[in-house]
Tab-separated table of C-alpha atoms in Angstrom:
chain	number	residue	atom	x	y	z
W	20	MET	CA	55.227	-77.615	143.287
W	21	PRO	CA	53.762	-74.915	140.243
W	22	ILE	CA	53.467	-76.128	137.105
W	23	PRO	CA	56.418	-74.612	134.252
W	24	PHE	CA	55.092	-71.481	132.454
W	25	ILE	CA	56.379	-71.496	128.601
W	26	SER	CA	55.712	-68.859	126.019
W	27	ASP	CA	56.922	-67.746	122.968
W	28	GLN	CA	58.755	-70.508	122.218
W	29	THR	CA	58.688	-72.783	118.635
W	30	PHE	CA	59.688	-76.575	118.577
W	31	ASP	CA	60.508	-78.140	116.000
W	32	SER	CA	60.778	-82.144	114.767
W	33	LYS	CA	64.007	-81.400	115.996
W	34	SER	CA	63.275	-80.691	119.431
W	35	GLU	CA	64.308	-82.830	122.662
W	36	MET	CA	60.200	-84.449	122.640
W	37	SER	CA	60.660	-84.348	126.788
W	38	GLN	CA	60.658	-80.790	126.448
W	39	ILE	CA	57.835	-80.604	124.718
W	40	LEU	CA	55.846	-83.147	126.910
W	41	GLU	CA	57.155	-81.166	130.183
W	42	LEU	CA	54.066	-80.593	132.147
W	43	ALA	CA	53.065	-76.957	131.847
W	44	THR	CA	51.041	-73.958	130.534
W	45	TYR	CA	52.382	-73.616	127.051
W	46	GLU	CA	51.542	-69.436	125.925
W	47	ALA	CA	52.046	-68.356	122.114
W	48	CYS	CA	54.315	-71.392	121.211
W	49	THR	CA	54.494	-72.640	118.238
W	50	PHE	CA	54.764	-76.337	117.445
W	51	ARG	CA	56.071	-77.645	114.096
W	52	GLY	CA	56.494	-81.242	112.376
W	53	CYS	CA	56.149	-82.549	116.059
W	54	SER	CA	55.096	-86.198	116.602
W	55	PHE	CA	52.973	-86.192	119.717
W	56	ALA	CA	51.716	-89.664	118.452
W	57	GLN	CA	50.308	-92.363	121.273
W	58	MET	CA	51.769	-89.548	124.141
W	59	ASP	CA	50.075	-88.312	127.296
W	60	LEU	CA	49.201	-84.614	127.195
W	61	SER	CA	46.680	-85.006	130.455
W	62	ASP	CA	46.633	-81.787	132.154
W	63	MET	CA	48.739	-79.624	129.893
W	64	ARG	CA	47.546	-76.101	128.968
W	65	PHE	CA	48.032	-74.726	125.727
W	66	MET	CA	46.964	-70.793	125.034
W	67	GLU	CA	47.069	-69.432	121.875
W	68	CYS	CA	49.208	-71.679	120.510
W	69	THR	CA	49.983	-73.269	116.903
W	70	PHE	CA	50.432	-76.505	116.277
W	71	GLU	CA	51.774	-76.991	112.081
W	72	ASP	CA	52.403	-80.472	110.223
W	73	CYS	CA	52.040	-81.970	113.631
W	74	ASP	CA	50.698	-85.976	113.764
W	75	LEU	CA	48.937	-85.836	117.199
W	76	SER	CA	47.124	-89.063	116.306
W	77	GLY	CA	46.073	-91.671	119.461
W	78	VAL	CA	47.004	-88.793	122.501
W	79	THR	CA	46.149	-88.742	125.953
W	80	LEU	CA	43.496	-85.533	126.575
W	81	THR	CA	42.284	-85.942	129.815
W	82	GLN	CA	41.711	-81.985	131.260
W	83	THR	CA	44.112	-80.795	128.874
W	84	VAL	CA	43.437	-76.887	127.929
W	85	PHE	CA	43.155	-75.793	124.735
W	86	ARG	CA	42.186	-71.973	124.578
W	87	GLU	CA	42.527	-70.266	120.926
W	88	CYS	CA	44.545	-72.590	119.603
W	89	GLU	CA	44.928	-73.105	115.754
W	90	PHE	CA	45.606	-76.694	113.989
W	91	LEU	CA	47.040	-76.462	110.285
W	92	ARG	CA	47.700	-79.986	108.552
W	93	CYS	CA	47.708	-82.212	111.194
W	94	LYS	CA	46.880	-85.858	111.646
W	95	MET	CA	44.826	-86.325	114.854
W	96	LEU	CA	43.160	-89.598	114.108
W	97	GLY	CA	40.733	-91.295	117.225
W	98	LEU	CA	41.277	-88.122	119.810
W	99	HIS	CA	38.918	-88.126	122.514
W	100	PHE	CA	38.359	-84.337	122.379
W	101	ASP	CA	35.516	-84.624	124.604
W	102	ASP	CA	37.930	-85.571	127.575
W	103	CYS	CA	39.351	-82.325	127.107
W	104	ASP	CA	38.918	-79.673	130.082
W	105	ARG	CA	35.592	-78.760	128.775
W	106	PHE	CA	35.599	-74.842	130.326
W	107	SER	CA	38.763	-73.924	128.486
W	108	THR	CA	38.371	-74.973	124.715
W	109	ASP	CA	38.449	-72.493	121.378
W	110	TRP	CA	40.191	-73.907	118.497
W	111	THR	CA	40.038	-73.494	114.757
W	112	PHE	CA	41.049	-76.860	112.397
W	113	ARG	CA	41.900	-76.448	108.978
W	114	HIS	CA	43.505	-78.870	106.381
W	115	SER	CA	43.756	-81.500	109.258
W	116	GLN	CA	42.607	-85.361	109.218
W	117	LEU	CA	40.309	-85.680	112.433
W	118	ASP	CA	38.673	-89.270	111.418
W	119	MET	CA	37.122	-91.186	114.179
W	120	CYS	CA	37.544	-88.100	117.147
W	121	PHE	CA	34.922	-87.666	119.711
W	122	PHE	CA	33.249	-84.651	120.474
W	123	SER	CA	30.723	-85.860	122.056
W	124	GLY	CA	28.644	-83.866	124.473
W	125	MET	CA	31.099	-80.569	124.211
W	126	SER	CA	29.456	-76.964	123.915
W	127	ILE	CA	31.898	-75.788	121.430
W	128	PRO	CA	30.206	-73.151	119.325
W	129	ALA	CA	31.616	-71.124	116.529
W	130	THR	CA	34.377	-73.638	116.097
W	131	ILE	CA	35.973	-73.579	112.494
W	132	PHE	CA	36.954	-77.160	110.520
W	133	GLU	CA	37.703	-75.988	107.391
W	134	HIS	CA	39.153	-78.211	104.515
W	135	CYS	CA	39.196	-81.071	107.549
W	136	SER	CA	38.432	-85.016	106.881
W	137	ILE	CA	36.368	-85.653	109.322
W	138	LYS	CA	35.114	-89.128	109.081
W	139	GLU	CA	33.088	-91.338	111.423
W	140	ALA	CA	33.473	-88.510	114.158
W	141	ASP	CA	30.763	-88.328	116.904
W	142	PHE	CA	29.611	-85.298	117.709
W	143	THR	CA	26.641	-86.965	119.718
W	144	ASP	CA	24.502	-83.700	121.798
W	145	ALA	CA	27.441	-81.464	121.128
W	146	ASP	CA	26.288	-77.654	120.775
W	147	LEU	CA	28.498	-76.975	117.396
W	148	SER	CA	26.203	-73.707	116.653
W	149	GLN	CA	27.883	-71.428	114.275
W	150	ALA	CA	30.826	-73.793	113.525
W	151	SER	CA	32.425	-74.127	110.033
W	152	PHE	CA	32.402	-77.502	108.514
W	153	PHE	CA	33.504	-75.847	105.125
W	154	GLN	CA	34.604	-78.452	102.150
W	155	SER	CA	34.897	-80.368	104.823
W	156	ASP	CA	34.060	-84.724	104.397
W	157	LEU	CA	32.393	-85.498	107.273
W	158	SER	CA	31.639	-89.389	105.543
W	159	ASP	CA	30.085	-91.544	108.503
W	160	SER	CA	30.228	-89.083	111.292
W	161	VAL	CA	27.128	-88.835	114.202
W	162	PHE	CA	25.606	-85.729	114.868
W	163	GLU	CA	22.524	-85.978	116.791
W	164	GLY	CA	20.955	-84.145	119.442
W	165	CYS	CA	23.599	-81.687	118.244
W	166	ASN	CA	22.642	-77.643	118.150
W	167	LEU	CA	23.802	-76.571	114.824
W	168	GLU	CA	21.756	-73.171	114.368
W	169	LYS	CA	23.160	-71.534	111.828
W	170	CYS	CA	26.119	-74.246	110.770
W	171	ASP	CA	28.255	-73.787	107.736
W	172	PHE	CA	27.605	-77.147	105.753
W	173	ARG	CA	28.611	-75.555	102.475
W	174	GLU	CA	30.473	-77.579	99.911
W	175	THR	CA	30.592	-80.037	102.508
W	176	LYS	CA	31.001	-84.125	101.833
W	177	GLY	CA	28.979	-87.018	103.267
W	178	VAL	CA	26.607	-84.850	105.273
W	179	ARG	CA	24.213	-87.340	106.467
W	180	PHE	CA	22.550	-86.594	110.087
W	181	ASP	CA	18.518	-86.534	110.401
W	182	PRO	CA	17.289	-82.501	110.708
W	183	GLU	CA	14.155	-84.070	113.691
W	184	LYS	CA	17.055	-85.193	115.651
W	185	ASN	CA	19.029	-82.154	115.519
W	186	HIS	CA	18.463	-78.495	116.013
W	187	LEU	CA	19.833	-76.974	112.455
W	188	ARG	CA	18.030	-73.183	112.292
W	189	LYS	CA	19.271	-71.210	109.825
W	190	ALA	CA	22.381	-73.832	109.177
W	191	LYS	CA	24.062	-73.466	105.286
W	192	PHE	CA	24.382	-75.890	103.216
W	193	SER	CA	25.042	-76.390	99.415
W	194	ARG	CA	21.896	-78.077	97.519
W	195	ASP	CA	24.284	-81.234	96.676
W	196	GLY	CA	24.595	-81.550	100.786
W	197	LEU	CA	20.769	-81.674	101.271
W	198	ALA	CA	20.166	-85.366	99.870
W	199	GLY	CA	21.968	-86.304	102.844
W	200	LEU	CA	19.302	-84.515	105.525
W	201	LEU	CA	16.707	-87.211	103.658
W	202	ASP	CA	18.122	-90.093	103.505
W	203	LYS	CA	15.860	-91.818	106.320
W	204	TYR	CA	13.085	-91.467	103.934
W	205	SER	CA	14.778	-93.409	101.338
W	206	LEU	CA	13.587	-91.054	98.203
W	207	ASP	CA	15.248	-91.476	95.156
W	208	ILE	CA	16.902	-87.712	94.547
W	209	SER	CA	18.612	-87.152	91.020
W	210	SER	CA	20.245	-84.019	89.562
């Protein structure tokens, strides 16, 4: 049975959730104020979709496709983005909460994470080259074995990782953020 194709639709908090959660390919759709919390979005495809003010906390993302999707002011706690289809991930996150999420082993270069809370996230072995974490909070997030070449960490809070365990060529940091790269040396850095 072919998977339904749904395009150019807007779903909001008043939409019937069973209609939204139909296994389908969604293209150029907008989801506003929808709560997907704890739901199973496995094998679904979202192409050029926008999620605004949605709660996706705890959703299952096994082989889920997000291609050219944007998340604005969304709550996405504890998601295993590393379970998504690894060949079709292209997304932007702005003003969203991504605490305790997993991106380990993913190749997601040029991803935008701007003005986000990304506390206690796991980016182990991820390719984040040219990603932007501008004005985000990365407190207690794990970066080890990552490609962080040309990443933008300017005005980012909570940057703490070992530069010897990551590739950092031409990454951008604010002066205040540099101290987090020297934690392992137990230096007393004052302003």
